[in-house]
Coordinates of C-alpha atoms in Angstrom, one line a residue:
M1 CA -6.4 -26.9 -12.2
S2 CA -4.0 -29.7 -13.9
T3 CA -1.4 -28.2 -16.1
G4 CA -2.5 -30.4 -18.6
D5 CA -5.5 -28.4 -19.2
V6 CA -3.5 -25.6 -20.7
S7 CA -2.3 -26.1 -24.2
T8 CA 1.4 -25.2 -25.3
E9 CA 1.8 -21.8 -27.0
T10 CA 4.9 -20.4 -28.5
A11 CA 5.8 -16.5 -28.5
T12 CA 4.5 -16.2 -32.1
E13 CA 1.1 -17.2 -30.8
V14 CA 0.7 -14.5 -28.0
P15 CA -1.6 -11.9 -29.0
V16 CA -0.6 -8.4 -29.7
T17 CA -3.6 -7.0 -27.9
L18 CA -3.3 -7.7 -24.2
T19 CA -6.7 -7.2 -22.2
A20 CA -6.6 -9.7 -19.5
T21 CA -5.8 -8.9 -15.9
H22 CA -3.9 -10.7 -13.2
E23 CA -7.0 -12.8 -12.3
T24 CA -8.0 -13.8 -15.7
A25 CA -4.9 -14.1 -17.7
E26 CA -4.2 -17.5 -19.3
T27 CA -1.4 -19.5 -18.2
R28 CA 0.8 -20.3 -21.1
F29 CA 3.7 -22.5 -22.0
V30 CA 7.1 -22.3 -23.8
D31 CA 9.9 -24.6 -24.2
A32 CA 13.2 -23.4 -23.7
G33 CA 16.4 -25.0 -22.8
G34 CA 14.9 -28.2 -21.9
V35 CA 12.5 -26.6 -19.5
R36 CA 8.7 -26.0 -20.1
F37 CA 8.0 -22.6 -18.7
A38 CA 4.9 -21.7 -17.2
F39 CA 4.1 -17.9 -17.6
R40 CA 1.1 -15.2 -18.0
R41 CA 1.1 -12.0 -20.1
F42 CA -1.3 -9.3 -19.7
G43 CA -1.3 -5.6 -19.5
A44 CA -1.2 -2.5 -22.0
P45 CA 0.9 -3.2 -25.2
G46 CA 3.4 -0.9 -26.5
A47 CA 6.0 -0.3 -23.8
T48 CA 8.8 -2.4 -23.1
P49 CA 7.8 -5.5 -21.3
L50 CA 8.3 -5.8 -17.7
V51 CA 9.3 -9.2 -16.6
M52 CA 8.8 -10.0 -12.9
L53 CA 10.8 -12.4 -11.0
Q54 CA 9.3 -14.3 -7.9
H55 CA 10.4 -14.5 -4.3
F56 CA 11.4 -17.5 -2.3
R57 CA 9.1 -20.6 -2.9
G58 CA 6.6 -18.3 -5.1
N59 CA 4.7 -19.2 -8.0
L60 CA 2.4 -17.0 -10.7
D61 CA -0.2 -16.8 -7.9
N62 CA 1.9 -15.4 -5.2
W63 CA 2.1 -12.0 -6.8
D64 CA -0.4 -9.3 -5.3
P65 CA -3.1 -8.5 -8.1
A66 CA -3.2 -4.9 -6.8
L67 CA 0.5 -4.6 -7.7
T68 CA 0.5 -6.3 -11.1
D69 CA -2.6 -4.8 -12.3
A70 CA -1.5 -1.3 -11.4
L71 CA 1.9 -1.9 -13.2
A72 CA -0.1 -3.6 -16.1
G73 CA -2.1 -0.4 -16.6
E74 CA 0.8 1.2 -18.4
R75 CA 2.8 -1.7 -19.8
E76 CA 2.8 -5.6 -20.7
V77 CA 3.6 -7.6 -17.6
I78 CA 5.1 -11.0 -17.9
L79 CA 4.9 -13.3 -14.9
V80 CA 7.0 -16.6 -15.1
D81 CA 7.6 -19.7 -12.9
Y82 CA 11.3 -20.6 -12.2
P83 CA 12.4 -24.1 -13.5
G84 CA 10.9 -26.5 -11.0
A85 CA 8.5 -23.8 -9.5
G86 CA 4.8 -24.1 -9.9
S87 CA 3.8 -25.4 -13.3
S88 CA 7.2 -25.0 -14.9
S89 CA 9.2 -28.3 -15.5
G90 CA 12.9 -28.9 -14.5
E91 CA 14.7 -28.0 -11.5
F92 CA 16.0 -24.9 -9.7
G93 CA 19.6 -23.9 -9.8
P94 CA 21.8 -25.4 -8.6
T95 CA 23.2 -21.9 -8.5
I96 CA 21.7 -18.4 -8.9
A97 CA 23.8 -18.1 -12.1
D98 CA 22.4 -21.2 -13.8
T99 CA 18.9 -20.1 -13.0
A100 CA 19.7 -16.8 -14.8
R101 CA 20.9 -18.5 -17.9
R102 CA 17.6 -20.6 -18.0
M103 CA 15.5 -17.3 -17.6
I104 CA 17.7 -16.0 -20.5
A105 CA 16.6 -18.8 -22.6
F106 CA 13.1 -18.3 -21.6
L107 CA 13.1 -14.5 -22.8
T108 CA 14.8 -15.7 -25.9
A109 CA 12.1 -18.3 -26.5
L110 CA 9.4 -15.4 -26.5
E111 CA 11.6 -13.5 -28.8
L112 CA 12.3 -10.6 -26.7
S113 CA 15.4 -8.7 -27.4
E114 CA 15.0 -6.0 -24.7
V115 CA 12.8 -6.2 -21.5
D116 CA 12.5 -4.3 -18.2
L117 CA 13.2 -6.4 -15.1
L118 CA 11.7 -6.5 -11.6
G119 CA 13.3 -8.9 -9.3
F120 CA 11.9 -9.5 -5.9
S121 CA 14.1 -11.1 -3.1
I122 CA 15.6 -14.1 -4.8
G123 CA 14.2 -12.7 -8.1
G124 CA 16.6 -9.9 -7.4
F125 CA 19.4 -12.3 -7.2
V126 CA 18.5 -13.7 -10.5
A127 CA 17.9 -10.2 -12.1
Q128 CA 21.4 -9.1 -11.2
E129 CA 22.8 -12.2 -12.9
I130 CA 20.7 -11.7 -15.9
V131 CA 21.9 -7.9 -16.4
L132 CA 25.6 -9.0 -15.8
I133 CA 25.5 -11.8 -18.1
R134 CA 23.4 -10.4 -21.0
P135 CA 23.2 -6.6 -20.2
A136 CA 21.8 -5.6 -23.7
L137 CA 18.7 -7.5 -23.0
V138 CA 17.8 -5.2 -19.9
R139 CA 16.6 -1.7 -20.3
R140 CA 15.8 -0.6 -16.8
L141 CA 16.3 -2.7 -13.7
V142 CA 14.1 -2.9 -10.4
L143 CA 15.6 -4.5 -7.5
A144 CA 13.1 -5.2 -4.7
A145 CA 13.9 -6.3 -1.2
T146 CA 17.0 -8.1 -2.6
A147 CA 20.9 -8.4 -1.7
P148 CA 24.2 -8.5 -3.5
K149 CA 26.3 -11.6 -4.1
G150 CA 28.7 -11.9 -1.1
G151 CA 26.9 -9.2 1.0
P152 CA 27.2 -9.2 4.6
G153 CA 24.4 -11.0 6.9
M154 CA 23.2 -13.1 3.8
H155 CA 24.8 -16.5 4.5
G156 CA 21.4 -18.0 5.7
W157 CA 18.5 -16.4 7.5
R158 CA 18.1 -16.0 11.2
D159 CA 16.5 -18.6 13.0
D160 CA 13.1 -17.5 13.5
I161 CA 12.8 -16.4 9.7
A162 CA 14.2 -19.7 8.6
E163 CA 11.8 -21.7 10.7
N164 CA 8.8 -19.7 9.3
A165 CA 10.2 -19.7 5.7
R166 CA 11.0 -23.3 5.3
R167 CA 7.8 -25.0 7.0
P168 CA 6.6 -27.9 4.9
E169 CA 3.4 -26.0 4.5
T170 CA 3.4 -22.3 3.9
S171 CA 0.5 -20.8 6.2
G172 CA -0.9 -17.3 6.3
E173 CA 0.5 -16.9 9.7
A174 CA 3.9 -17.5 8.5
L175 CA 3.7 -15.1 5.5
L176 CA 2.7 -12.4 7.9
Y177 CA 5.7 -13.0 10.2
I178 CA 8.3 -13.1 7.6
F179 CA 6.7 -10.7 5.0
F180 CA 5.2 -7.8 7.1
A181 CA 6.4 -5.6 9.9
H182 CA 5.4 -6.6 13.4
T183 CA 3.4 -3.6 13.9
D184 CA -0.4 -3.3 14.0
T185 CA -0.5 -1.1 10.9
S186 CA 1.7 -3.5 8.9
Q187 CA 0.1 -6.7 10.0
A188 CA -3.5 -5.2 9.1
K189 CA -2.3 -4.5 5.6
G190 CA -0.8 -8.0 5.5
M191 CA -4.2 -9.5 6.1
E192 CA -5.6 -7.5 3.2
F193 CA -2.8 -8.9 1.1
L194 CA -3.8 -12.5 1.8
G195 CA -7.3 -11.9 0.9
R196 CA -6.1 -10.5 -2.5
F197 CA -3.6 -13.1 -3.8
M198 CA -6.2 -15.9 -3.1
A199 CA -8.7 -14.0 -5.4
R200 CA -8.1 -16.0 -8.5
S201 CA -10.2 -19.0 -8.7
E202 CA -9.7 -20.5 -12.3
D203 CA -6.7 -21.7 -13.8
R204 CA -4.5 -21.4 -10.6
D205 CA -0.8 -22.3 -10.7
A206 CA 0.4 -25.5 -9.3
P207 CA 1.7 -25.2 -5.8
T208 CA 5.6 -25.1 -5.2
N209 CA 7.2 -28.3 -3.6
L210 CA 9.8 -29.0 -1.2
A211 CA 12.2 -29.9 -3.7
L212 CA 12.1 -26.2 -5.0
R213 CA 12.3 -25.1 -1.3
D214 CA 15.4 -27.0 -0.6
A215 CA 17.1 -26.0 -4.1
Q216 CA 16.4 -22.3 -3.6
Y217 CA 17.6 -22.1 -0.1
D218 CA 20.9 -23.9 -1.1
A219 CA 21.3 -21.2 -3.8
I220 CA 20.5 -18.5 -1.5
V221 CA 23.1 -19.7 1.0
E222 CA 25.8 -20.0 -1.7
W223 CA 24.9 -16.5 -2.8
G224 CA 25.4 -15.2 0.5
I225 CA 28.9 -16.6 1.6
P226 CA 30.7 -13.5 2.4
D227 CA 32.9 -12.1 -0.5
H228 CA 34.0 -8.6 -0.6
G229 CA 35.4 -9.3 -4.2
A230 CA 32.1 -10.4 -5.3
L231 CA 30.3 -7.0 -4.3
Q232 CA 32.5 -5.4 -6.9
R233 CA 30.6 -6.9 -9.8
L234 CA 27.7 -4.5 -8.9
T235 CA 30.1 -1.8 -10.6
A236 CA 29.4 -3.3 -13.8
I237 CA 25.8 -2.9 -13.9
R238 CA 25.4 0.1 -16.3
R239 CA 21.4 0.1 -16.8
P240 CA 19.4 2.4 -14.9
T241 CA 18.3 0.8 -11.6
L242 CA 15.8 1.4 -8.8
I243 CA 16.3 -0.2 -5.5
I244 CA 13.4 -0.5 -3.2
Q245 CA 12.8 -2.1 0.1
G246 CA 10.9 -1.8 3.3
D247 CA 12.6 0.0 6.2
G248 CA 12.5 -3.2 8.6
D249 CA 13.1 -6.2 6.6
L250 CA 13.6 -9.3 8.6
M251 CA 14.5 -11.6 5.8
I252 CA 17.2 -9.4 4.1
P253 CA 19.0 -6.6 5.9
T254 CA 17.7 -3.1 4.5
S255 CA 21.1 -1.9 4.8
L256 CA 22.2 -4.0 1.8
S257 CA 19.9 -1.9 -0.4
H258 CA 22.0 1.0 0.5
L259 CA 25.1 -1.1 -0.1
M260 CA 23.9 -1.7 -3.5
A261 CA 22.9 1.8 -4.1
G262 CA 26.5 2.8 -3.4
L263 CA 28.0 0.3 -5.7
I264 CA 25.7 0.4 -8.7
P265 CA 26.3 3.4 -10.9
D266 CA 23.6 6.3 -10.6
A267 CA 21.2 3.7 -8.9
Q268 CA 18.2 5.2 -7.3
I269 CA 16.9 4.0 -3.9
R270 CA 13.6 4.3 -2.1
I271 CA 12.9 2.8 1.3
Y272 CA 9.1 2.5 2.5
P273 CA 8.4 3.1 6.2
D274 CA 6.8 0.8 8.4
S275 CA 7.2 -2.2 6.3
A276 CA 9.3 -5.4 5.8
H277 CA 10.1 -7.8 3.3
A278 CA 6.9 -7.6 1.4
F279 CA 6.6 -4.0 1.2
L280 CA 5.3 -4.0 -2.3
F281 CA 2.5 -6.0 -1.2
Q282 CA 1.8 -3.6 1.6
E283 CA 1.9 -0.7 -0.6
P284 CA 1.1 -2.1 -4.1
E285 CA -0.4 1.1 -5.4
Q286 CA 2.4 3.4 -4.3
V287 CA 5.0 1.0 -5.1
A288 CA 3.3 0.6 -8.8
A289 CA 3.2 4.3 -9.3
D290 CA 7.0 4.7 -8.1
V291 CA 7.9 1.7 -10.6
N292 CA 5.9 2.9 -13.5
A293 CA 7.3 6.4 -13.2
F294 CA 11.0 4.9 -13.2
L295 CA 10.3 2.7 -16.1
A296 CA 8.6 5.6 -17.9

């Protein structure tokens, strides 16, 4: 559907009573910092909103409804497209810090003074920057399948992952290869996810383009330049933090979750067995239960 079919709304026009689901939530827009952000809000009002920051090349529809609806059963969930992603205008980056500042502007435009943040993959990079730039904005932080700035093994991806992740057209085959463990059980759950995330038929988000792919990959490579000093930035994160990842992530080494857990004061960590980068789409109910318990 064309994005022109959805009217622009400001934060004050968002209803207090949220009754929609992942599949039925309306796509809304708000202007902030020269960007027209596309976002969706749904779930149970009352608790601190959970803002979810998406993975490489992802848009609003790339989240697993089984995960977001389970999270939304206990709190308001806000999904948002980065600048240049999906139906949002503008351009990504060029750096992760640039994107973080634009996402802070988005939250300010929604008149949100405090949020919980869940950052998945590159979204975890952005979430780290947000909490370091504006710590008072973040109540609790969830870092999923992500890595610290300057971490070892992050200066680009290994060849087979890069080949599949950077294809001109994303395919189900490529998603299964990079997102799920190469075991029969994980691949079978990956097939179930492929059916779920395509379930929304009305008001689907615009697909991401190759300009976003290249801008995000450049930002990932810059983020991953080895820098031991940059790792020390994590010691400044003073918000309760939960770090979660699959035990066999082929895109971002699982060892980096353990590294972050050792640097972020009092961080909690959970590693999910027989899973890879998209462990949270493989075990959506369990991950949602763990995240909801942490946020509560």
